[in-house]
JSON list of C-alpha atoms in Angstrom, two decimals:
[
{"chain": "A", "resi": 1, "resn": "MET", "atom": "CA", "xyz": [76.93, -14.63, 43.72]},
{"chain": "A", "resi": 2, "resn": "MET", "atom": "CA", "xyz": [79.72, -16.21, 45.76]},
{"chain": "A", "resi": 3, "resn": "ILE", "atom": "CA", "xyz": [81.10, -17.88, 42.64]},
{"chain": "A", "resi": 4, "resn": "GLN", "atom": "CA", "xyz": [81.19, -14.50, 40.90]},
{"chain": "A", "resi": 5, "resn": "HIS", "atom": "CA", "xyz": [83.11, -12.92, 43.79]},
{"chain": "A", "resi": 6, "resn": "ALA", "atom": "CA", "xyz": [85.63, -15.77, 43.73]},
{"chain": "A", "resi": 7, "resn": "LEU", "atom": "CA", "xyz": [85.92, -15.49, 39.94]},
{"chain": "A", "resi": 8, "resn": "LEU", "atom": "CA", "xyz": [86.33, -11.73, 40.18]},
{"chain": "A", "resi": 9, "resn": "SER", "atom": "CA", "xyz": [89.12, -12.07, 42.73]},
{"chain": "A", "resi": 10, "resn": "LEU", "atom": "CA", "xyz": [90.88, -14.59, 40.53]},
{"chain": "A", "resi": 11, "resn": "MET", "atom": "CA", "xyz": [90.50, -12.42, 37.44]},
{"chain": "A", "resi": 12, "resn": "ILE", "atom": "CA", "xyz": [91.78, -9.29, 39.13]},
{"chain": "A", "resi": 13, "resn": "GLY", "atom": "CA", "xyz": [94.57, -11.10, 40.92]},
{"chain": "A", "resi": 14, "resn": "ALA", "atom": "CA", "xyz": [95.75, -12.94, 37.79]},
{"chain": "A", "resi": 15, "resn": "THR", "atom": "CA", "xyz": [97.11, -9.82, 36.14]},
{"chain": "A", "resi": 16, "resn": "PRO", "atom": "CA", "xyz": [100.84, -9.05, 36.14]},
{"chain": "A", "resi": 17, "resn": "ALA", "atom": "CA", "xyz": [100.77, -5.76, 38.01]},
{"chain": "A", "resi": 18, "resn": "ALA", "atom": "CA", "xyz": [102.07, -4.17, 41.18]},
{"chain": "A", "resi": 19, "resn": "ALA", "atom": "CA", "xyz": [101.58, -5.90, 44.50]},
{"chain": "A", "resi": 20, "resn": "GLN", "atom": "CA", "xyz": [98.38, -5.56, 46.50]},
{"chain": "A", "resi": 21, "resn": "VAL", "atom": "CA", "xyz": [98.30, -2.45, 48.71]},
{"chain": "A", "resi": 22, "resn": "THR", "atom": "CA", "xyz": [96.39, -1.88, 51.97]},
{"chain": "A", "resi": 23, "resn": "LEU", "atom": "CA", "xyz": [94.35, 1.31, 52.34]},
{"chain": "A", "resi": 24, "resn": "SER", "atom": "CA", "xyz": [93.93, 3.23, 55.58]},
{"chain": "A", "resi": 25, "resn": "PRO", "atom": "CA", "xyz": [90.34, 3.48, 56.89]},
{"chain": "A", "resi": 26, "resn": "ALA", "atom": "CA", "xyz": [90.24, 7.13, 55.72]},
{"chain": "A", "resi": 27, "resn": "ASP", "atom": "CA", "xyz": [91.34, 6.15, 52.19]},
{"chain": "A", "resi": 28, "resn": "GLN", "atom": "CA", "xyz": [88.82, 3.30, 52.15]},
{"chain": "A", "resi": 29, "resn": "ALA", "atom": "CA", "xyz": [86.02, 5.71, 53.02]},
{"chain": "A", "resi": 30, "resn": "ALA", "atom": "CA", "xyz": [87.22, 8.25, 50.43]},
{"chain": "A", "resi": 31, "resn": "ALA", "atom": "CA", "xyz": [87.42, 5.54, 47.75]},
{"chain": "A", "resi": 32, "resn": "PHE", "atom": "CA", "xyz": [83.84, 4.39, 48.46]},
{"chain": "A", "resi": 33, "resn": "LYS", "atom": "CA", "xyz": [82.59, 7.99, 48.43]},
{"chain": "A", "resi": 34, "resn": "ALA", "atom": "CA", "xyz": [84.35, 8.65, 45.08]},
{"chain": "A", "resi": 35, "resn": "ALA", "atom": "CA", "xyz": [82.54, 5.58, 43.74]},
{"chain": "A", "resi": 36, "resn": "GLY", "atom": "CA", "xyz": [79.20, 7.06, 44.81]},
{"chain": "A", "resi": 37, "resn": "PHE", "atom": "CA", "xyz": [78.61, 4.82, 47.82]},
{"chain": "A", "resi": 38, "resn": "GLU", "atom": "CA", "xyz": [77.07, 5.80, 51.16]},
{"chain": "A", "resi": 39, "resn": "LYS", "atom": "CA", "xyz": [77.70, 4.08, 54.47]},
{"chain": "A", "resi": 40, "resn": "HIS", "atom": "CA", "xyz": [74.69, 2.51, 56.17]},
{"chain": "A", "resi": 41, "resn": "GLY", "atom": "CA", "xyz": [75.73, 0.99, 59.49]},
{"chain": "A", "resi": 42, "resn": "ALA", "atom": "CA", "xyz": [78.89, -1.01, 58.79]},
{"chain": "A", "resi": 43, "resn": "ALA", "atom": "CA", "xyz": [78.15, -1.54, 55.07]},
{"chain": "A", "resi": 44, "resn": "TRP", "atom": "CA", "xyz": [78.67, 0.60, 51.96]},
{"chain": "A", "resi": 45, "resn": "HIS", "atom": "CA", "xyz": [75.72, 0.85, 49.53]},
{"chain": "A", "resi": 46, "resn": "GLY", "atom": "CA", "xyz": [75.84, 2.33, 46.05]},
{"chain": "A", "resi": 47, "resn": "CYS", "atom": "CA", "xyz": [73.25, 1.02, 43.62]},
{"chain": "A", "resi": 48, "resn": "GLY", "atom": "CA", "xyz": [70.02, 1.59, 45.54]},
{"chain": "A", "resi": 49, "resn": "ASP", "atom": "CA", "xyz": [69.04, -2.06, 45.91]},
{"chain": "A", "resi": 50, "resn": "PRO", "atom": "CA", "xyz": [65.61, -2.15, 47.62]},
{"chain": "A", "resi": 51, "resn": "GLY", "atom": "CA", "xyz": [66.67, -4.91, 50.04]},
{"chain": "A", "resi": 52, "resn": "THR", "atom": "CA", "xyz": [66.60, -7.98, 47.80]},
{"chain": "A", "resi": 53, "resn": "ALA", "atom": "CA", "xyz": [68.01, -11.31, 48.95]},
{"chain": "A", "resi": 54, "resn": "SER", "atom": "CA", "xyz": [70.66, -11.14, 46.19]},
{"chain": "A", "resi": 55, "resn": "TYR", "atom": "CA", "xyz": [72.21, -7.94, 47.51]},
{"chain": "A", "resi": 56, "resn": "THR", "atom": "CA", "xyz": [75.87, -7.89, 48.50]},
{"chain": "A", "resi": 57, "resn": "PRO", "atom": "CA", "xyz": [77.15, -4.55, 49.89]},
{"chain": "A", "resi": 58, "resn": "GLY", "atom": "CA", "xyz": [80.11, -2.73, 48.39]},
{"chain": "A", "resi": 59, "resn": "ALA", "atom": "CA", "xyz": [83.53, -4.27, 48.86]},
{"chain": "A", "resi": 60, "resn": "ILE", "atom": "CA", "xyz": [87.02, -3.23, 47.90]},
{"chain": "A", "resi": 61, "resn": "GLU", "atom": "CA", "xyz": [88.13, -6.25, 45.87]},
{"chain": "A", "resi": 62, "resn": "THR", "atom": "CA", "xyz": [91.68, -5.17, 45.10]},
{"chain": "A", "resi": 63, "resn": "VAL", "atom": "CA", "xyz": [94.01, -2.23, 45.60]},
{"chain": "A", "resi": 64, "resn": "ARG", "atom": "CA", "xyz": [97.09, -1.80, 43.39]},
{"chain": "A", "resi": 65, "resn": "ASP", "atom": "CA", "xyz": [98.95, 0.84, 41.42]},
{"chain": "A", "resi": 66, "resn": "LEU", "atom": "CA", "xyz": [97.57, -0.06, 38.00]},
{"chain": "A", "resi": 67, "resn": "ASP", "atom": "CA", "xyz": [99.11, 2.75, 35.93]},
{"chain": "A", "resi": 68, "resn": "GLY", "atom": "CA", "xyz": [102.56, 2.94, 37.54]},
{"chain": "A", "resi": 69, "resn": "ASP", "atom": "CA", "xyz": [102.20, 6.48, 38.92]},
{"chain": "A", "resi": 70, "resn": "GLY", "atom": "CA", "xyz": [102.97, 5.44, 42.50]},
{"chain": "A", "resi": 71, "resn": "ARG", "atom": "CA", "xyz": [99.39, 5.98, 43.71]},
{"chain": "A", "resi": 72, "resn": "PRO", "atom": "CA", "xyz": [96.83, 3.22, 44.30]},
{"chain": "A", "resi": 73, "resn": "GLU", "atom": "CA", "xyz": [93.74, 2.33, 42.36]},
{"chain": "A", "resi": 74, "resn": "ALA", "atom": "CA", "xyz": [90.89, 0.32, 43.90]},
{"chain": "A", "resi": 75, "resn": "VAL", "atom": "CA", "xyz": [88.24, -1.91, 42.37]},
{"chain": "A", "resi": 76, "resn": "ILE", "atom": "CA", "xyz": [84.97, -1.66, 44.30]},
{"chain": "A", "resi": 77, "resn": "THR", "atom": "CA", "xyz": [82.22, -4.21, 43.64]},
{"chain": "A", "resi": 78, "resn": "GLU", "atom": "CA", "xyz": [78.60, -4.57, 44.66]},
{"chain": "A", "resi": 79, "resn": "GLY", "atom": "CA", "xyz": [76.15, -7.39, 43.96]},
{"chain": "A", "resi": 80, "resn": "SER", "atom": "CA", "xyz": [72.44, -7.15, 43.16]},
{"chain": "A", "resi": 81, "resn": "THR", "atom": "CA", "xyz": [70.10, -8.63, 40.58]},
{"chain": "A", "resi": 82, "resn": "ALA", "atom": "CA", "xyz": [67.78, -5.64, 41.11]},
{"chain": "A", "resi": 83, "resn": "CYS", "atom": "CA", "xyz": [70.54, -3.22, 40.12]},
{"chain": "A", "resi": 84, "resn": "PHE", "atom": "CA", "xyz": [72.66, -5.24, 37.71]},
{"chain": "A", "resi": 85, "resn": "GLY", "atom": "CA", "xyz": [70.27, -7.81, 36.22]},
{"chain": "A", "resi": 86, "resn": "GLY", "atom": "CA", "xyz": [71.54, -11.24, 35.26]},
{"chain": "A", "resi": 87, "resn": "ASP", "atom": "CA", "xyz": [75.18, -10.18, 35.52]},
{"chain": "A", "resi": 88, "resn": "GLU", "atom": "CA", "xyz": [74.50, -9.71, 39.27]},
{"chain": "A", "resi": 89, "resn": "MET", "atom": "CA", "xyz": [77.52, -7.48, 39.83]},
{"chain": "A", "resi": 90, "resn": "GLY", "atom": "CA", "xyz": [78.66, -3.94, 39.30]},
{"chain": "A", "resi": 91, "resn": "TYR", "atom": "CA", "xyz": [82.13, -2.43, 39.59]},
{"chain": "A", "resi": 92, "resn": "THR", "atom": "CA", "xyz": [83.78, 0.95, 40.00]},
{"chain": "A", "resi": 93, "resn": "LEU", "atom": "CA", "xyz": [87.47, 1.62, 39.45]},
{"chain": "A", "resi": 94, "resn": "VAL", "atom": "CA", "xyz": [88.71, 4.56, 41.53]},
{"chain": "A", "resi": 95, "resn": "SER", "atom": "CA", "xyz": [92.13, 6.19, 41.58]},
{"chain": "A", "resi": 96, "resn": "LYS", "atom": "CA", "xyz": [93.96, 8.23, 44.20]},
{"chain": "A", "resi": 97, "resn": "GLN", "atom": "CA", "xyz": [94.96, 11.57, 42.72]},
{"chain": "A", "resi": 98, "resn": "ALA", "atom": "CA", "xyz": [98.10, 13.65, 43.28]},
{"chain": "A", "resi": 99, "resn": "ASP", "atom": "CA", "xyz": [96.12, 15.94, 45.62]},
{"chain": "A", "resi": 100, "resn": "ARG", "atom": "CA", "xyz": [95.25, 12.84, 47.74]},
{"chain": "A", "resi": 101, "resn": "SER", "atom": "CA", "xyz": [91.58, 12.87, 46.71]},
{"chain": "A", "resi": 102, "resn": "TRP", "atom": "CA", "xyz": [89.96, 9.87, 45.01]},
{"chain": "A", "resi": 103, "resn": "LYS", "atom": "CA", "xyz": [88.34, 9.91, 41.57]},
{"chain": "A", "resi": 104, "resn": "SER", "atom": "CA", "xyz": [86.05, 7.46, 39.78]},
{"chain": "A", "resi": 105, "resn": "ILE", "atom": "CA", "xyz": [87.76, 6.29, 36.57]},
{"chain": "A", "resi": 106, "resn": "ALA", "atom": "CA", "xyz": [85.33, 3.67, 35.23]},
{"chain": "A", "resi": 107, "resn": "SER", "atom": "CA", "xyz": [82.17, 1.89, 36.36]},
{"chain": "A", "resi": 108, "resn": "GLY", "atom": "CA", "xyz": [79.57, -0.44, 34.97]},
{"chain": "A", "resi": 109, "resn": "THR", "atom": "CA", "xyz": [77.71, -3.72, 35.14]},
{"chain": "A", "resi": 110, "resn": "GLY", "atom": "CA", "xyz": [79.63, -6.98, 34.98]},
{"chain": "A", "resi": 111, "resn": "ILE", "atom": "CA", "xyz": [82.73, -8.69, 36.28]},
{"chain": "A", "resi": 112, "resn": "LEU", "atom": "CA", "xyz": [85.88, -6.64, 35.84]},
{"chain": "A", "resi": 113, "resn": "ALA", "atom": "CA", "xyz": [89.11, -8.31, 34.71]},
{"chain": "A", "resi": 114, "resn": "ILE", "atom": "CA", "xyz": [92.27, -6.22, 34.52]},
{"chain": "A", "resi": 115, "resn": "LEU", "atom": "CA", "xyz": [94.32, -7.25, 31.49]},
{"chain": "A", "resi": 116, "resn": "ALA", "atom": "CA", "xyz": [98.05, -7.07, 30.76]},
{"chain": "A", "resi": 117, "resn": "THR", "atom": "CA", "xyz": [97.53, -5.00, 27.57]},
{"chain": "A", "resi": 118, "resn": "LYS", "atom": "CA", "xyz": [97.69, -1.25, 28.08]},
{"chain": "A", "resi": 119, "resn": "GLY", "atom": "CA", "xyz": [96.29, 2.02, 26.79]},
{"chain": "A", "resi": 120, "resn": "VAL", "atom": "CA", "xyz": [97.49, 5.61, 27.14]},
{"chain": "A", "resi": 121, "resn": "ALA", "atom": "CA", "xyz": [99.75, 6.41, 30.12]},
{"chain": "A", "resi": 122, "resn": "GLY", "atom": "CA", "xyz": [100.12, 2.75, 31.09]},
{"chain": "A", "resi": 123, "resn": "TRP", "atom": "CA", "xyz": [96.49, 2.18, 32.13]},
{"chain": "A", "resi": 124, "resn": "PRO", "atom": "CA", "xyz": [95.57, -1.51, 31.70]},
{"chain": "A", "resi": 125, "resn": "ASP", "atom": "CA", "xyz": [92.77, -2.66, 29.42]},
{"chain": "A", "resi": 126, "resn": "LEU", "atom": "CA", "xyz": [89.60, -3.80, 31.20]},
{"chain": "A", "resi": 127, "resn": "GLU", "atom": "CA", "xyz": [87.55, -6.83, 30.16]},
{"chain": "A", "resi": 128, "resn": "ILE", "atom": "CA", "xyz": [83.95, -6.61, 31.33]},
{"chain": "A", "resi": 129, "resn": "GLY", "atom": "CA", "xyz": [82.66, -10.16, 31.83]},
{"chain": "A", "resi": 130, "resn": "GLY", "atom": "CA", "xyz": [79.08, -11.19, 32.19]},
{"chain": "A", "resi": 131, "resn": "GLN", "atom": "CA", "xyz": [76.58, -13.40, 30.47]},
{"chain": "A", "resi": 132, "resn": "GLY", "atom": "CA", "xyz": [77.50, -14.84, 27.10]},
{"chain": "A", "resi": 133, "resn": "PHE", "atom": "CA", "xyz": [80.76, -15.68, 25.40]},
{"chain": "A", "resi": 134, "resn": "CYS", "atom": "CA", "xyz": [82.03, -12.42, 23.88]},
{"chain": "A", "resi": 135, "resn": "PHE", "atom": "CA", "xyz": [83.07, -9.68, 26.27]},
{"chain": "A", "resi": 136, "resn": "PRO", "atom": "CA", "xyz": [83.88, -6.01, 25.69]},
{"chain": "A", "resi": 137, "resn": "VAL", "atom": "CA", "xyz": [87.42, -4.81, 26.35]},
{"chain": "A", "resi": 138, "resn": "GLN", "atom": "CA", "xyz": [87.79, -1.14, 27.21]},
{"chain": "A", "resi": 139, "resn": "ARG", "atom": "CA", "xyz": [91.00, 0.85, 26.75]},
{"chain": "A", "resi": 140, "resn": "TRP", "atom": "CA", "xyz": [92.02, 4.13, 28.39]},
{"chain": "A", "resi": 141, "resn": "ASN", "atom": "CA", "xyz": [92.31, 6.90, 25.78]},
{"chain": "A", "resi": 142, "resn": "GLY", "atom": "CA", "xyz": [93.76, 9.53, 28.13]},
{"chain": "A", "resi": 143, "resn": "LYS", "atom": "CA", "xyz": [90.37, 10.78, 29.29]},
{"chain": "A", "resi": 144, "resn": "ALA", "atom": "CA", "xyz": [88.10, 7.76, 29.65]},
{"chain": "A", "resi": 145, "resn": "TYR", "atom": "CA", "xyz": [87.80, 4.02, 29.16]},
{"chain": "A", "resi": 146, "resn": "VAL", "atom": "CA", "xyz": [86.16, 3.33, 25.78]},
{"chain": "A", "resi": 147, "resn": "LEU", "atom": "CA", "xyz": [85.30, 0.19, 23.84]},
{"chain": "A", "resi": 148, "resn": "HIS", "atom": "CA", "xyz": [88.43, -1.15, 22.14]},
{"chain": "A", "resi": 149, "resn": "ARG", "atom": "CA", "xyz": [87.50, -4.69, 21.06]},
{"chain": "A", "resi": 150, "resn": "HIS", "atom": "CA", "xyz": [85.60, -7.82, 22.06]},
{"chain": "A", "resi": 151, "resn": "GLN", "atom": "CA", "xyz": [87.19, -11.08, 23.14]},
{"chain": "A", "resi": 152, "resn": "TYR", "atom": "CA", "xyz": [86.52, -14.48, 24.65]},
{"chain": "A", "resi": 153, "resn": "GLU", "atom": "CA", "xyz": [89.32, -16.35, 26.41]},
{"chain": "A", "resi": 154, "resn": "GLY", "atom": "CA", "xyz": [91.79, -13.88, 24.88]},
{"chain": "A", "resi": 155, "resn": "LYS", "atom": "CA", "xyz": [90.62, -14.42, 21.28]},
{"chain": "A", "resi": 156, "resn": "PRO", "atom": "CA", "xyz": [88.76, -11.85, 19.16]},
{"chain": "A", "resi": 157, "resn": "CYS", "atom": "CA", "xyz": [85.00, -12.38, 18.80]},
{"chain": "A", "resi": 158, "resn": "ARG", "atom": "CA", "xyz": [81.91, -10.59, 17.55]},
{"chain": "A", "resi": 159, "resn": "PRO", "atom": "CA", "xyz": [79.09, -10.02, 20.03]},
{"chain": "A", "resi": 160, "resn": "ALA", "atom": "CA", "xyz": [75.65, -11.40, 19.15]},
{"chain": "A", "resi": 161, "resn": "ARG", "atom": "CA", "xyz": [73.22, -8.74, 18.02]}
]
């Protein structure tokens, strides 16, 4: 699990995008709530893990303006084999809106990598890593992130069926 968190941080941080931003405690709480998390003590929980040893509470992995609108986006991760199977990690991408609220943009199972290629309105493509050697890349179509292609190490591939 620790290797995945280190890999995730490297993948997210490796993208040419705006500088890392710091969120206020109120924005952090609003971002977690938009991602569907609830606070239990000092930790944020989202997937409903029953208390397994593999569980890692929610964490804000990165905060940057990904689409160039002047407002931050945040990638929130959580680890659990009970919730996410062999991939061991889930992610939620949330975005601060013009009205100052936060909105969930994309979520799923796997290790999120933000790519340099872009979809509608400047939103970056998202590679969803996990087990295997051919990963889905999602592109923003103006309303949602949808499957755009598959790749491995930047080269097109076909997923095993």
